[in-house]
Amino acid sequence: MSFNQKGKEERTYDAIVIGSGISGGFAAMELCKKGHKTLMLERGRDVKHGEYPTANKDPWELANQNTVTQEEVAKHYFKQNRLSWWVHEDNKHWINKDDEYPYDEVSRFDWIRGHHVGGRSIMWGRHCYRWSDIDFEGNLKDGVAVDWPIRYKDIEPWYDYAETFVGVSGQKEGLKQVPDGKFLPPFELNCAEQHFRESVAKKYPDRVITPGRVANLTQYNPDVHKGTRGQCQTRDRCVRGCPFGAYFSTLSATLPVAMDTGNLSLRADSIVTEIIFDTKTRKATGVRVKDRVTGEELEFFARIIFCNASTIGTTAILLNSRSEEFPDGLGNSSGELGHNMMDHHYGMGAGGTLPGFEDKYYKGRKPMGFYIPRFRNIDERTRRKDYIRGFGYQGVARRYNNNPEGLVGADLKKEIFKPGPYYISMTCFGELLPYHENRMWLNFDKTDQHGMPIITFDAKLRENEMKLRLDGVKCAEEMLEAAGCTNINSHNDPTAVGAAIHEMGTARMGRDPKTSVLNKWNQMHDVENLFITDGSCMTSSATQNPSITYMALTARAVDYAHKQVDAGVL
C-alpha cells in the first residue's frame, strides 16, 4: 500500500508546520510542547544533527583552498556566487544550485537558500538583536507603508522566552534602540576592539561598540539549553554546521525537544504545492504535497497550519494556492501578497590599520566581532534631513597575516609565524523601506523541475537607501579616524536585494485587512486557522538582524493559536 492510499485519518494532525528553518523549527517545538500532534514538512533532504561533512576538516583538507572552481560556478552557482565570498567548498552542500532551482529577475535579486531539514538555521549569521518601538512605530511616524499592529511591550516577554531557550551571548548597554535582553556572558572584545570602543565613545558618545549578540553558547546550562547542545569551542566554523550544537539551529535545539515530546512527525522531501481551502468553513483544511524523490502527490490535513517556508517560499505557496474565491493567491484579498519585499543592504563600510598593540594577541577564533547599533534618526537630536531610518555595523579587529617578501625556506617559515598589525574592518547594514513596488510573483507559464511555477523578482534600492549609504560610509571613516587608524579605505558598492539573506515582507502584518495579509497575532485575515511567522510577516525591516524577532513572534503566535483551539474558536 502506498503512503497516499492510507485513510485520511492517518494523514490528519492537530497542526502542520511548513518549513523546518528557524521559525518552522520553533513553531513545531512550541506546538508539540503544548500537546498538539504536529507534522513538519520540509521540501529538501533529511539531515540529522552531526551530519556536517566539512565541520571537522582543516583548511588543507578542503579542495582548491576552499574555493569553488570557476567551472563549477559557471555551471551551478552563476547567480549565487555573484557574491564571490558566499559559496565555498566547505558550505556548498548547503546551497541550492542555480541550474536546478532557477528564478527570473527584472531587477537583480540574490536568492541564497538551501533545501534540507534545518534550512538556513544551519547557515545563519546568528546575530540576535531585539527591535524597539523606534522600529515598530517607524512606519506610522514616517508615513511609510502601514503601521505595525504590535509594539515592543507586546513582544517583550516573548523575546525573553526565546532568548532564554536560544542562548544569546551579549553585553547590556542600556540603549533604547536595541533593548537589552536575557544574555549569557559576551564574547569579550579583544584589545583592539576595546580600544576602538573607548576611542569612539570619547568623540561620538552616541556610537556604541559592543560585542556582537549571537546565538552561540558561552555557557551551557543543561536545564535551559535543551536538545543536543554544548559550549562554543570558538572554532569559527559555524557556516559548516556545528557538531557541538554550540549555536542555535533547528537540528541542535528545537527539533530534539519537539521529538522528545512524542508529538512530532517529520517528513522530508515534501514539496508543499498549495494549501487546501474550504469555501464552506472558510478555513484551510490541509496541504497538497509532491514527494521530491518519487513525484507522488499527497494530501495532509490539520486544524491549524503554520506556514514557515521562508519569506519567498511561503509567499510562493500562497500565490500558487489559487481558487475561485482567491484567484490571485490564498489570503490575498488585500492585493498585498508578494509586495513590500525587503532586505538589508550592505556592500558599504570601511577598514583601517590600527598602530600599536604589537605585544598583544588573543586566543581562539570568536564566532563574531563587534556590533555598532543604529545611532541616526533615534530622536529629534539625531534626526537627519536627507533620509529616514538608519543603519548599524558589524565588524571585527584582527591581526594581519604577516606576508614577508623575498624570503624562502626556514627564514620564511620563521617570519610568517609573526603576526602582522591589527586591522579594523566594519560593514554597514542599512534599512530598506517597504516599497509596494518591490515585489515577487509567479510565472505560471514557466516551471521548474518539480512542476512549480518560476518566481520573478523586481526589487531594488531607491533614493532613501542611496542617501543613507553615503552617511553610513562617512560615519565608518569618522570612527576609524577617532581610533587612530591609518591607511583607511572605504567602499560603497550597493548590493542587490536578497544579498544580506534577510528577506522580509510579502505577506505583512497590519491593522487593516484591506492593506495587509496578517493581523497582530500573525493570523491570516482571510483564513483564521493559517498563521505565518517567518520573514514574510514583517511590516518593516529595521536595521537589526531579524531572526530572534521571528522566533519571538512564533512563540507568541503558537500560544495564541493554542488558546484559540482550547476555547473552541479554531
XYZ file of C-alpha atoms in Angstrom:
570
model
C 0.000 0.000 0.000
C 1.423 3.394 -0.932
C 1.507 6.236 1.562
C -1.182 8.104 -0.364
C -3.673 5.240 -0.089
C -3.854 5.264 3.682
C -7.029 6.561 5.222
C -7.478 10.275 5.724
C -7.379 9.828 9.489
C -3.811 8.556 9.228
C -2.846 11.753 7.428
C -4.627 14.117 9.804
C -2.817 16.023 12.533
C -3.600 18.733 15.034
C -1.156 21.048 13.305
C 1.013 21.216 10.203
C 4.194 23.270 10.016
C 5.547 24.022 6.543
C 9.303 24.501 6.673
C 11.988 23.438 9.136
C 14.163 26.534 9.372
C 14.485 28.901 12.311
C 10.803 29.858 12.606
C 9.451 26.486 11.447
C 11.531 24.615 13.986
C 10.376 26.952 16.735
C 6.733 26.603 15.698
C 6.949 22.799 15.702
C 8.624 22.744 19.115
C 6.065 25.066 20.683
C 3.105 23.206 19.199
C 4.458 19.844 20.329
C 5.177 21.104 23.848
C 1.571 22.224 24.083
C 0.372 18.730 23.187
C -0.504 19.135 19.507
C 0.249 16.231 17.205
C 2.293 18.072 14.626
C 3.534 17.273 11.137
C 6.578 19.186 9.944
C 7.063 19.235 6.172
C 10.436 20.040 4.624
C 10.865 20.218 0.862
C 14.549 19.258 0.979
C 16.537 16.230 2.061
C 16.708 14.906 5.588
C 19.704 15.911 7.706
C 20.457 14.759 11.234
C 22.415 16.729 13.809
C 26.079 15.906 13.363
C 25.795 15.212 9.638
C 28.020 18.153 8.773
C 30.550 16.800 6.261
C 33.142 19.587 6.485
C 32.734 20.569 10.140
C 35.999 18.993 11.298
C 38.123 19.472 8.212
C 41.272 21.532 8.396
C 41.986 24.134 5.709
C 44.411 21.887 3.829
C 41.753 19.166 3.560
C 39.444 21.397 1.506
C 39.873 21.346 -2.261
C 41.230 24.389 -4.083
C 41.982 26.206 -0.824
C 38.238 26.227 -0.102
C 37.448 27.907 -3.436
C 34.809 26.560 -5.805
C 36.237 26.203 -9.300
C 35.165 28.634 -11.995
C 33.772 25.702 -13.995
C 31.520 24.704 -11.099
C 30.434 28.295 -10.526
C 29.546 28.708 -14.203
C 27.516 25.502 -14.170
C 25.812 25.543 -10.764
C 26.290 28.829 -8.885
C 26.239 31.513 -11.567
C 23.771 33.645 -9.597
C 24.582 32.737 -6.019
C 28.286 33.323 -6.494
C 27.810 36.809 -7.864
C 28.551 37.348 -4.201
C 32.002 35.838 -4.611
C 32.529 35.427 -0.887
C 29.482 33.200 -0.332
C 29.798 29.761 -1.987
C 32.860 27.749 -0.928
C 33.935 24.130 -0.733
C 33.121 23.983 2.969
C 29.481 25.092 2.610
C 28.351 24.429 -0.960
C 26.443 21.287 0.079
C 24.024 23.552 1.965
C 23.326 25.806 -1.017
C 20.875 25.246 -3.851
C 22.267 25.045 -7.354
C 21.003 27.739 -9.688
C 20.604 25.371 -12.628
C 18.316 23.141 -10.537
C 16.252 25.942 -8.959
C 16.022 28.788 -11.479
C 14.342 32.139 -10.974
C 13.861 35.268 -13.062
C 14.808 38.864 -12.297
C 13.553 42.196 -13.562
C 15.962 43.795 -11.094
C 18.858 41.689 -9.832
C 17.920 39.579 -6.827
C 20.459 37.445 -4.946
C 18.462 34.499 -3.636
C 20.681 32.372 -1.407
C 18.932 29.354 0.085
C 19.242 25.672 0.820
C 16.679 22.880 0.830
C 17.288 20.479 3.719
C 15.979 19.810 7.209
C 17.085 22.754 9.312
C 17.062 25.159 6.383
C 19.133 28.275 6.881
C 19.284 27.707 10.640
C 22.426 25.729 9.788
C 23.841 28.593 7.734
C 22.731 31.774 9.522
C 24.974 34.505 10.938
C 23.460 34.009 14.451
C 23.267 37.725 15.345
C 20.305 38.379 17.668
C 19.138 41.940 18.315
C 15.792 42.990 19.703
C 13.692 45.535 17.902
C 12.350 48.532 19.808
C 9.384 50.867 19.463
C 11.620 53.040 17.290
C 11.230 50.211 14.775
C 7.636 49.214 15.458
C 6.459 52.856 15.338
C 8.655 53.884 12.403
C 6.139 53.375 9.607
C 3.434 55.330 11.434
C 5.685 58.249 12.369
C 7.321 58.459 8.940
C 4.088 57.994 6.984
C 5.502 54.925 5.224
C 3.526 51.814 4.163
C 1.257 50.629 7.034
C 1.549 50.665 10.792
C 2.756 47.607 12.675
C -0.163 46.125 14.652
C 2.121 45.458 17.632
C 4.530 47.395 19.834
C 7.563 46.371 21.869
C 5.526 45.631 25.001
C 3.539 43.035 23.031
C 6.617 41.053 22.103
C 8.986 41.816 25.015
C 8.063 38.742 27.122
C 8.439 36.557 24.034
C 11.901 37.966 23.401
C 12.704 36.927 26.988
C 11.334 33.461 26.316
C 13.108 32.952 23.001
C 16.470 34.323 24.142
C 16.484 32.148 27.255
C 15.999 28.992 25.201
C 18.258 30.025 22.342
C 21.155 31.209 24.495
C 22.211 34.671 23.304
C 25.575 35.989 24.438
C 25.827 39.740 24.799
C 26.581 42.790 26.898
C 23.945 45.110 28.344
C 24.288 48.693 27.126
C 21.007 50.360 28.116
C 20.231 51.535 24.588
C 16.611 52.305 23.736
C 17.091 51.483 20.045
C 18.363 47.957 20.761
C 16.884 46.841 24.111
C 18.952 44.633 26.384
C 17.929 41.011 26.643
C 18.442 37.798 28.583
C 22.142 37.465 27.879
C 24.782 34.870 28.503
C 28.263 36.329 29.114
C 29.581 38.025 25.968
C 32.492 37.066 23.795
C 34.650 39.892 25.064
C 36.119 42.490 22.761
C 39.803 41.937 22.046
C 42.329 44.644 22.899
C 41.993 46.435 19.559
C 38.196 46.317 19.653
C 38.176 47.619 23.230
C 40.456 50.484 22.177
C 38.056 51.166 19.308
C 35.114 51.258 21.726
C 36.811 53.652 24.117
C 38.180 55.960 21.422
C 34.877 56.291 19.602
C 32.973 56.868 22.856
C 35.133 59.902 23.633
C 34.397 61.633 20.339
C 30.991 60.159 19.438
C 29.156 59.176 22.642
C 26.082 58.018 20.683
C 28.100 55.404 18.797
C 28.466 52.326 20.970
C 30.832 49.488 20.066
C 29.583 46.368 21.838
C 30.294 42.651 21.496
C 28.014 41.106 18.878
C 24.957 39.459 20.388
C 24.982 35.972 18.963
C 23.248 32.612 19.468
C 26.483 30.853 20.446
C 26.617 29.387 23.939
C 29.345 30.955 26.063
C 27.905 28.926 28.925
C 25.976 25.674 28.722
C 23.081 25.105 31.124
C 21.524 21.628 30.732
C 18.331 22.802 32.426
C 17.799 25.527 29.823
C 19.629 24.602 26.650
C 17.684 21.511 25.761
C 18.474 19.385 22.762
C 21.956 18.343 21.764
C 23.885 21.480 22.620
C 27.252 22.269 24.142
C 29.500 25.224 24.823
C 31.075 27.120 21.937
C 34.623 25.981 21.144
C 35.467 29.249 19.299
C 36.460 27.396 16.145
C 34.637 29.886 13.863
C 33.435 27.135 11.528
C 29.772 27.863 12.122
C 28.837 28.087 8.458
C 29.641 24.387 8.064
C 27.279 23.203 10.814
C 28.335 22.717 14.431
C 28.779 19.146 15.744
C 28.920 20.559 19.285
C 25.496 22.169 18.910
C 27.125 25.318 20.235
C 24.997 27.626 18.170
C 21.236 27.540 17.908
C 19.789 25.615 14.976
C 16.713 23.534 14.317
C 18.826 20.375 14.292
C 20.591 21.022 17.582
C 17.858 22.763 19.569
C 14.172 22.865 18.597
C 13.891 19.584 16.687
C 15.264 17.366 19.504
C 12.898 18.981 22.017
C 9.940 18.532 19.674
C 10.880 14.908 19.030
C 11.180 14.187 22.748
C 7.527 15.098 23.259
C 6.442 12.225 21.020
C 4.140 14.625 19.196
C 6.245 15.406 16.134
C 6.220 13.692 12.759
C 8.841 14.931 10.324
C 8.560 14.349 6.591
C 11.455 15.495 4.418
C 11.462 15.591 0.589
C 7.942 17.040 0.749
C 7.304 19.981 -1.559
C 4.148 21.787 -0.487
C 2.472 22.886 -3.702
C -0.593 24.549 -2.221
C -2.750 24.999 0.842
C -6.238 23.494 0.627
C -9.048 25.969 1.352
C -12.629 25.018 2.222
C -15.066 27.640 0.921
C -17.822 26.479 3.307
C -15.853 26.773 6.543
C -13.515 29.467 5.164
C -10.623 27.614 6.721
C -7.560 25.831 5.462
C -8.078 22.102 5.790
C -4.627 20.883 4.835
C -1.865 20.948 2.269
C -1.023 19.268 -1.021
C 2.468 17.846 -1.275
C 4.626 16.447 -4.038
C 7.268 13.958 -2.990
C 10.588 15.337 -4.220
C 12.032 11.882 -4.895
C 9.096 9.812 -6.168
C 6.864 12.539 -7.597
C 3.909 11.096 -5.689
C 1.176 13.611 -4.838
C -0.167 13.559 -1.283
C -2.553 15.417 0.967
C -2.241 16.063 4.701
C -4.853 17.606 6.962
C -4.839 19.612 10.182
C -6.855 22.001 12.329
C -4.202 24.749 12.227
C -1.391 25.421 9.771
C 1.816 27.369 10.330
C 3.486 28.455 7.108
C 7.216 28.931 7.743
C 8.754 28.129 4.384
C 10.791 31.396 4.340
C 9.722 34.793 3.087
C 9.864 33.729 -0.541
C 8.841 30.100 -0.060
C 5.758 30.948 1.987
C 4.511 33.587 -0.422
C 5.155 31.327 -3.405
C 2.952 28.649 -1.808
C 0.198 31.169 -1.101
C 0.352 32.630 -4.617
C 0.117 29.108 -6.020
C -2.904 28.327 -3.817
C -5.474 29.749 -6.222
C -9.214 29.220 -6.145
C -12.385 30.864 -7.341
C -12.512 32.896 -4.159
C -8.793 33.723 -4.177
C -7.775 33.836 -7.851
C -4.620 35.832 -7.003
C -3.455 33.621 -4.164
C -4.767 32.424 -0.828
C -5.470 35.247 1.597
C -4.736 37.918 -0.992
C -7.938 39.950 -0.737
C -5.761 42.988 0.056
C -3.654 42.560 -3.078
C -0.520 42.921 -0.935
C 0.691 39.326 -1.196
C 4.093 39.317 -2.871
C 4.604 43.059 -2.441
C 6.699 45.078 0.040
C 9.782 42.895 -0.392
C 12.582 43.972 1.942
C 16.100 43.012 2.909
C 19.031 44.793 4.455
C 21.547 46.326 2.086
C 25.276 46.356 2.611
C 28.406 46.399 0.452
C 29.401 49.582 2.274
C 31.867 50.159 5.057
C 35.477 50.909 5.821
C 38.675 49.480 7.258
C 41.999 50.683 8.554
C 45.247 49.652 10.207
C 45.479 50.254 13.955
C 49.005 51.105 15.160
C 50.247 49.666 18.425
C 49.224 46.568 20.385
C 52.022 44.565 18.739
C 52.693 42.915 22.103
C 49.129 41.671 22.493
C 47.286 38.778 20.899
C 44.152 36.726 21.525
C 43.272 33.063 21.835
C 40.645 31.251 19.788
C 38.518 32.472 16.921
C 35.391 34.217 18.142
C 32.249 33.494 16.107
C 31.670 37.252 15.790
C 33.317 40.598 16.398
C 31.682 43.859 17.425
C 28.350 45.490 16.718
C 27.500 49.199 16.469
C 23.747 49.784 16.865
C 21.883 52.419 14.908
C 22.513 55.986 16.066
C 20.753 58.011 13.334
C 17.110 59.158 13.487
C 16.680 57.896 17.041
C 15.159 61.143 18.310
C 14.940 64.811 17.343
C 18.578 65.393 18.270
C 19.801 62.664 15.917
C 17.291 63.419 13.161
C 18.587 63.661 9.600
C 17.034 65.880 6.982
C 18.228 63.943 3.944
C 16.918 60.435 4.746
C 14.808 58.460 7.208
C 15.643 55.316 9.252
C 19.219 54.226 9.826
C 21.973 51.653 9.786
C 24.163 49.564 12.072
C 27.586 47.971 11.700
C 29.091 44.558 12.174
C 32.861 44.421 12.311
C 35.981 42.849 13.682
C 39.559 43.683 14.639
C 42.111 41.026 13.705
C 45.844 40.676 13.314
C 47.033 40.846 9.737
C 48.791 37.835 8.323
C 52.478 38.578 8.011
C 53.479 38.183 4.352
C 57.197 38.998 4.073
C 58.729 39.391 0.632
C 61.989 37.929 -0.583
C 62.246 35.119 1.972
C 62.297 31.364 1.386
C 62.784 28.201 3.408
C 63.461 28.383 7.135
C 63.681 32.175 7.113
C 60.210 32.438 5.562
C 58.764 29.872 7.979
C 60.170 31.737 10.953
C 58.901 35.090 9.769
C 55.361 34.129 8.806
C 54.623 32.961 12.331
C 54.967 36.554 13.474
C 51.553 38.237 13.347
C 51.102 41.486 11.493
C 49.397 44.641 12.818
C 45.757 44.848 13.864
C 43.246 45.788 11.211
C 39.711 47.015 11.970
C 37.037 46.421 9.359
C 33.344 47.199 9.554
C 30.372 46.549 7.293
C 27.326 48.783 7.366
C 23.836 47.249 7.209
C 21.102 49.677 6.175
C 17.330 49.576 6.413
C 15.321 49.110 3.223
C 11.912 50.734 3.247
C 8.806 48.606 2.482
C 8.070 49.809 -1.032
C 4.906 48.368 -2.570
C 6.746 48.265 -5.919
C 9.377 45.849 -4.597
C 7.770 42.513 -5.241
C 7.819 38.894 -6.361
C 5.293 36.948 -8.444
C 4.841 33.575 -10.106
C 5.156 32.898 -13.817
C 2.659 30.101 -14.428
C 3.949 29.690 -17.985
C 7.371 28.515 -16.759
C 8.005 25.691 -14.304
C 10.961 24.159 -12.518
C 11.979 20.514 -12.375
C 9.170 19.791 -9.899
C 6.490 21.490 -11.954
C 6.324 24.567 -9.717
C 5.917 27.977 -11.377
C 9.066 30.074 -11.630
C 9.388 33.074 -9.328
C 10.175 36.501 -10.770
C 11.693 39.270 -8.622
C 11.590 43.018 -9.127
C 13.034 44.771 -6.084
C 15.701 47.415 -5.750
C 17.218 50.109 -3.566
C 15.859 53.604 -4.050
C 16.693 57.228 -3.236
C 16.397 56.963 0.551
C 18.713 53.953 0.675
C 21.323 55.656 -1.509
C 21.455 58.726 0.732
C 21.621 56.542 3.819
C 24.576 54.645 2.360
C 26.640 57.796 1.872
C 26.241 58.688 5.533
C 26.969 55.113 6.624
C 30.340 55.130 4.853
C 31.206 58.606 6.155
C 30.446 57.607 9.749
C 32.592 54.484 9.437
C 35.546 56.578 8.296
C 34.992 59.001 11.167
C 35.080 56.244 13.774
C 38.250 54.685 12.388
C 39.908 58.112 12.417
C 38.820 58.593 16.033
C 40.557 55.319 16.924
C 43.796 56.481 15.300
C 43.675 54.109 12.331
C 45.881 54.682 9.320
C 45.517 53.641 5.677
C 41.738 53.992 5.966
C 39.873 52.740 2.939
C 36.124 52.749 2.368
C 33.736 51.244 -0.137
C 30.164 51.753 -1.296
C 29.065 49.033 -3.692
C 25.272 48.684 -3.407
C 24.158 45.096 -3.012
C 21.089 43.645 -4.672
C 18.028 42.867 -2.603
C 18.462 39.367 -1.159
C 22.221 39.613 -0.703
C 22.001 40.086 3.073
C 19.822 36.938 3.232
C 17.353 38.820 5.429
C 14.359 38.705 3.084
C 11.267 40.201 4.706
C 7.778 41.335 3.774
C 5.478 39.939 1.018
C 2.741 38.841 3.496
C 2.881 41.650 6.008
C 1.157 42.136 9.334
C -1.167 45.104 9.717
C -4.241 46.525 11.362
C -6.479 46.662 8.285
C -7.368 43.578 6.196
C -7.615 45.889 3.178
C -3.902 46.724 3.328
C -2.284 43.699 4.981
C -2.308 39.909 4.947
C -1.911 39.110 8.672
C -3.259 40.507 11.934
C -1.382 41.217 15.163
C -1.263 37.506 16.022
C 0.360 36.544 12.687
C -3.017 35.098 11.764
C -4.250 35.488 8.192
C -7.114 37.975 7.965
C -8.897 35.857 5.335
C -8.184 32.390 6.744
C -8.269 32.304 10.527
C -6.541 28.956 11.079
C -3.499 29.870 8.973
C -0.516 31.512 10.698
C 2.668 32.895 9.188
C 5.649 33.738 11.392
C 8.639 33.678 9.052
C 10.140 36.764 7.425
C 7.194 37.268 5.098
C 5.141 38.628 8.023
C 7.366 41.655 8.581
C 5.926 45.130 8.081
C 9.276 46.952 8.034
C 12.883 45.782 8.091
C 14.605 47.860 10.822
C 18.418 47.617 10.810
C 18.800 44.646 13.145
C 19.148 41.025 12.076
C 15.574 39.697 12.222
C 15.772 36.035 13.281
C 15.257 36.427 17.046
C 12.172 38.502 16.231
C 10.831 35.668 14.067
C 11.292 33.273 16.987
C 9.578 35.596 19.465
C 6.667 36.177 17.080
C 6.412 32.422 16.501
C 6.218 31.539 20.185
C 3.628 34.274 20.668
C 1.514 33.113 17.730
C 1.586 29.464 18.819
C 0.488 30.461 22.313
C -2.419 32.421 20.828
C -3.406 29.616 18.437
C -3.288 27.069 21.261
C -5.603 29.198 23.384
C -7.974 29.621 20.439
C -8.084 25.862 19.977
C -8.775 25.319 23.684
C -11.563 27.888 23.522
C -13.135 26.078 20.583
C -12.626 29.009 18.206
C -10.205 27.138 15.950
